[in-house]
XYZ file of C-alpha atoms in Angstrom:
347
model
C 0.075 29.429 -12.466
C 3.448 29.885 -10.803
C 2.100 29.931 -7.248
C 2.673 26.215 -6.418
C 6.225 26.338 -7.791
C 7.057 29.371 -5.643
C 5.508 27.717 -2.575
C 7.595 24.600 -3.219
C 10.707 26.748 -3.649
C 9.979 28.599 -0.389
C 9.456 25.313 1.477
C 12.727 23.983 0.073
C 14.592 27.152 1.074
C 13.428 26.849 4.683
C 14.390 23.167 4.696
C 17.828 24.004 3.284
C 18.374 26.519 6.066
C 17.364 23.906 8.632
C 19.841 21.488 7.073
C 22.612 24.079 7.380
C 21.622 24.693 10.994
C 21.851 20.997 11.842
C 25.088 20.616 9.871
C 26.649 23.326 12.058
C 25.694 21.506 15.243
C 22.256 22.958 15.853
C 19.866 21.057 18.099
C 16.709 19.267 17.035
C 17.852 16.985 14.223
C 14.668 14.890 13.839
C 15.976 11.772 12.101
C 18.170 8.875 13.190
C 20.032 9.961 16.291
C 17.276 12.485 17.078
C 14.401 10.056 16.530
C 12.935 8.421 19.690
C 12.014 5.388 17.546
C 14.680 5.274 14.828
C 13.917 1.672 13.795
C 10.610 2.811 12.274
C 12.267 5.093 9.744
C 14.278 4.517 6.596
C 16.701 7.028 8.082
C 17.188 5.339 11.443
C 20.981 5.569 11.261
C 21.169 9.190 10.141
C 23.282 11.680 12.051
C 23.166 15.455 12.019
C 26.790 15.545 10.900
C 25.957 13.738 7.661
C 22.200 14.290 7.348
C 22.365 18.055 7.832
C 24.585 18.723 4.798
C 22.624 16.235 2.685
C 19.346 17.977 3.529
C 20.891 21.393 2.883
C 22.229 20.416 -0.546
C 19.138 18.487 -1.663
C 16.697 21.150 -0.472
C 18.860 23.919 -1.926
C 18.842 22.226 -5.321
C 15.091 21.754 -5.023
C 14.642 25.467 -4.310
C 16.466 26.277 -7.545
C 14.235 23.827 -9.441
C 11.162 25.519 -7.985
C 12.357 28.957 -9.077
C 13.095 27.685 -12.590
C 9.586 26.200 -12.720
C 8.183 29.682 -12.153
C 9.968 31.048 -15.242
C 8.072 31.387 -18.559
C 9.852 28.496 -20.256
C 8.783 27.637 -23.806
C 10.427 24.241 -24.093
C 8.014 21.346 -23.499
C 11.016 19.055 -22.917
C 12.296 21.309 -20.136
C 8.823 21.436 -18.604
C 8.584 17.649 -18.635
C 12.009 17.334 -17.022
C 11.018 19.777 -14.296
C 7.728 17.942 -13.782
C 9.577 14.628 -13.402
C 11.939 16.192 -10.859
C 8.980 17.622 -8.956
C 7.161 14.304 -8.858
C 10.335 12.563 -7.644
C 10.629 15.054 -4.784
C 6.935 14.626 -3.972
C 7.252 10.832 -3.769
C 10.268 11.029 -1.457
C 8.601 13.554 0.853
C 5.171 11.909 0.889
C 6.006 8.205 0.812
C 9.622 7.620 1.869
C 10.227 10.114 4.672
C 7.034 9.626 6.764
C 6.094 6.416 8.552
C 2.978 5.171 10.312
C 3.364 7.611 13.201
C 1.783 10.394 11.163
C -1.240 8.163 10.509
C -1.444 7.346 14.211
C -1.360 11.048 15.004
C -4.360 11.598 12.738
C -6.293 8.560 13.986
C -5.736 9.279 17.670
C -6.367 13.022 17.380
C -10.077 12.804 18.417
C -9.258 10.577 21.406
C -6.449 12.844 22.576
C -8.489 16.000 21.976
C -11.193 14.724 24.319
C -9.139 12.681 26.757
C -6.271 15.068 27.420
C -8.315 18.033 28.742
C -10.309 15.636 30.930
C -7.170 14.069 32.363
C -7.880 10.679 30.799
C -4.761 10.820 28.632
C -1.350 11.634 30.079
C 0.626 14.557 28.704
C 3.477 12.144 28.036
C 1.201 10.179 25.711
C 0.342 13.293 23.717
C 4.018 14.250 23.515
C 4.824 10.739 22.301
C 2.235 10.810 19.532
C 3.259 14.287 18.392
C 7.005 14.172 18.918
C 9.350 16.536 17.112
C 10.145 13.735 14.672
C 6.455 13.326 13.798
C 6.010 17.074 13.393
C 9.028 17.073 11.084
C 7.453 14.303 9.026
C 4.289 16.373 8.752
C 6.427 19.290 7.554
C 7.971 17.020 4.920
C 4.530 15.866 3.789
C 3.433 19.495 3.425
C 6.436 19.998 1.158
C 5.532 16.841 -0.743
C 2.068 18.140 -1.531
C 3.550 21.490 -2.581
C 5.914 19.717 -4.965
C 3.113 17.524 -6.304
C 1.078 20.611 -7.174
C 4.102 22.274 -8.769
C 4.868 19.148 -10.804
C 1.230 18.874 -11.860
C 1.319 22.435 -13.176
C 4.502 21.783 -15.130
C 3.063 18.650 -16.689
C -0.041 20.515 -17.756
C 2.002 23.275 -19.372
C 4.156 20.747 -21.204
C 1.075 18.966 -22.555
C -0.738 22.115 -23.605
C -3.514 21.596 -21.039
C -5.213 24.224 -18.932
C -3.021 24.877 -15.903
C -6.089 25.317 -13.683
C -8.304 22.350 -14.553
C -5.985 20.165 -16.633
C -8.401 19.861 -19.548
C -7.217 19.802 -23.125
C -9.145 20.970 -26.191
C -10.416 17.412 -26.687
C -11.322 15.990 -23.295
C -11.905 12.290 -23.781
C -10.570 8.897 -22.759
C -10.029 8.016 -19.113
C -10.583 11.597 -17.881
C -14.134 11.844 -19.224
C -17.000 11.690 -16.746
C -18.316 8.422 -18.133
C -14.946 6.697 -17.968
C -14.139 8.091 -14.505
C -17.478 6.813 -13.203
C -16.614 3.291 -14.383
C -13.056 2.916 -13.123
C -13.815 5.014 -10.062
C -16.476 2.539 -8.948
C -13.973 -0.315 -9.174
C -11.443 1.659 -7.147
C -14.051 2.371 -4.460
C -14.899 -1.315 -4.037
C -11.208 -2.236 -3.793
C -10.662 0.514 -1.229
C -13.618 -0.670 0.848
C -12.466 -4.306 0.874
C -8.852 -3.624 1.884
C -9.406 -2.655 5.564
C -11.682 -5.618 6.367
C -8.875 -7.900 7.572
C -7.550 -5.150 9.827
C -10.983 -4.298 11.235
C -11.917 -7.935 11.900
C -8.692 -8.747 13.743
C -8.814 -5.595 15.908
C -12.438 -6.141 16.851
C -11.614 -9.753 17.688
C -8.801 -8.613 19.954
C -11.087 -6.074 21.609
C -13.422 -8.976 22.429
C -10.570 -11.129 23.724
C -10.393 -13.444 20.693
C -6.840 -14.360 19.624
C -7.469 -14.141 15.874
C -4.154 -14.238 14.055
C -2.272 -14.307 17.360
C -1.383 -17.753 18.752
C 0.632 -16.196 21.603
C -0.728 -14.810 24.861
C -0.639 -11.207 23.677
C -4.401 -10.801 23.396
C -5.028 -12.467 26.744
C -2.639 -10.013 28.400
C -4.226 -6.922 26.865
C -5.599 -4.478 29.381
C -8.932 -2.655 29.024
C -7.241 0.416 27.577
C -5.486 -1.536 24.852
C -8.681 -3.381 23.950
C -10.556 -0.097 23.785
C -7.874 1.268 21.458
C -8.204 -1.840 19.270
C -11.963 -1.342 19.071
C -11.483 2.334 18.243
C -9.030 1.550 15.432
C -11.316 -1.122 13.984
C -14.300 1.203 14.089
C -12.270 4.005 12.497
C -11.294 1.699 9.641
C -14.896 0.654 9.136
C -16.044 4.273 9.271
C -13.469 5.186 6.645
C -14.757 2.400 4.392
C -18.320 3.692 4.745
C -17.231 7.235 3.908
C -15.429 5.930 0.839
C -18.762 4.701 -0.503
C -19.803 8.337 -0.586
C -17.521 8.806 -3.577
C -20.022 6.881 -5.706
C -23.269 7.373 -3.758
C -25.780 10.262 -4.012
C -25.081 11.331 -0.414
C -21.507 11.996 -1.493
C -22.816 14.711 -3.800
C -25.813 16.066 -1.889
C -26.030 16.262 1.896
C -28.691 13.789 3.161
C -31.915 14.863 4.885
C -30.738 14.044 8.407
C -27.946 16.658 8.232
C -29.845 19.597 9.687
C -28.870 22.899 8.099
C -27.104 21.234 5.185
C -29.775 18.854 3.874
C -30.264 19.145 0.138
C -27.180 21.254 -0.456
C -24.467 20.041 -2.781
C -21.340 18.660 -1.138
C -18.343 20.825 -2.091
C -15.948 18.694 -4.104
C -12.905 19.597 -2.021
C -14.682 18.635 1.194
C -14.273 15.040 0.032
C -11.164 15.314 -2.137
C -8.763 16.968 0.322
C -9.254 14.593 3.306
C -9.275 11.521 1.045
C -6.085 12.639 -0.714
C -4.364 13.167 2.629
C -5.466 9.846 4.100
C -4.606 7.844 0.983
C -0.951 8.901 1.214
C -0.848 8.123 4.944
C -2.000 4.567 4.303
C 0.605 4.049 1.597
C 3.604 5.172 3.654
C 2.360 3.376 6.779
C 1.860 0.139 4.871
C 5.297 0.312 3.289
C 6.817 0.704 6.744
C 4.976 -2.393 8.003
C 6.086 -4.442 5.001
C 9.687 -3.350 5.478
C 9.760 -4.133 9.185
C 7.450 -7.100 9.651
C 7.323 -9.127 6.434
C 10.268 -11.330 7.529
C 8.538 -12.022 10.866
C 5.255 -12.998 9.230
C 7.097 -15.288 6.813
C 8.955 -16.898 9.734
C 5.780 -17.322 11.820
C 2.692 -17.319 9.555
C 0.342 -18.223 12.417
C 1.001 -14.810 13.949
C -0.278 -12.955 10.900
C -2.793 -10.811 12.770
C -0.310 -8.335 14.240
C 1.130 -7.052 10.962
C -0.202 -8.823 7.847
C -3.448 -6.772 7.613
C -1.295 -3.644 7.424
C 0.476 -5.096 4.375
C -2.702 -4.206 2.472
C -2.453 -0.530 3.436
C -0.551 0.531 0.283
C -3.251 -1.059 -1.884
C -5.901 0.566 0.296
C -4.281 3.990 -0.030
C -3.647 3.613 -3.736
C -7.221 2.545 -4.442
C -8.551 5.428 -2.339
C -6.390 7.886 -4.283
C -7.703 6.529 -7.595
C -11.300 6.629 -6.339
C -10.813 10.221 -5.184
C -9.421 11.249 -8.560
C -12.425 9.658 -10.278
C -14.790 11.537 -7.954
C -13.057 14.797 -8.800
C -13.103 14.182 -12.566
C -16.761 13.178 -12.468
C -17.938 16.160 -10.449
C -15.659 19.025 -11.416
C -17.418 22.015 -12.879
C -16.660 24.250 -15.797
C -13.312 26.014 -15.735
C -13.440 29.786 -15.376
C -9.952 30.035 -16.859
C -10.291 28.050 -20.106
C -14.085 27.798 -20.355
C -14.060 24.031 -20.875
C -16.384 21.618 -19.121
C -19.202 24.128 -18.812
C -21.815 21.371 -18.756
C -20.441 19.932 -15.507
C -22.656 19.417 -12.515
C -19.999 19.773 -9.831
C -19.586 22.616 -7.387
């Protein structure tokens, strides 16, 4: 399965060309000097003069790694080295490069989709949410997922597992259905508990209650800001409810009230793909909040409501990722490539 490695190599090649373009003075450098909010990023001081060549060299080297991954290597040591390199690239692109603005773009998408055509949301607001910097971060995250898939394939080859499903000849231990059901349930409960502090404070603010905010900020909030707070709190609560579906029957079979789908099995990837995307967004957003606001919360503990609930986002995202993996392991069907797991009940 060389496809993911070639996709990762292609993504890296395009990124290397962009780096060369910026290094030669091209417009549109999205980090640091080209970022409308540089303080939010780890790369807030980056310049095209320095950042362009760095991106070109790093992405160029990554492209070579991707092409080597696609070769029929026999050495398990080489495969493991390539897998480690791929995972390192995936972590940088998924966790380090993006910040909370990508999460905000996802959360506000329904509001903007409805409000913008009706004239309730200004075009400037849409442009601010989906700035070139944010679109570049989304591009980097796409590359991160490509590298994660390539690294996963290399690790499976090195361990003698099926490159399609990841099963070995003796599937047991933590990857078995029974084990995944146990630790997956724990992960679901952790994931559901993590957003409660955030939801409670935002609903309190929407109602004019200064929970975790001893200043006059809440009192000065306009109707639009309070509506946004209520929307964010409700979104967090809705996400927690959906997470329960990873261990509930309605997460496997569509419930009766879903006309046209009732009684049909829920496709595994319908749950896995969105949850995998969102889990990473919570991790990188939470790390940004910790980096920027932990000193402020320590200096003024009474004002914990503005940022402290977001400190739990990395735990939230991590627990959701673990719960999603357990859901996948528990429901995955038999593999058409290796023939293992034929007794599965997934779809």
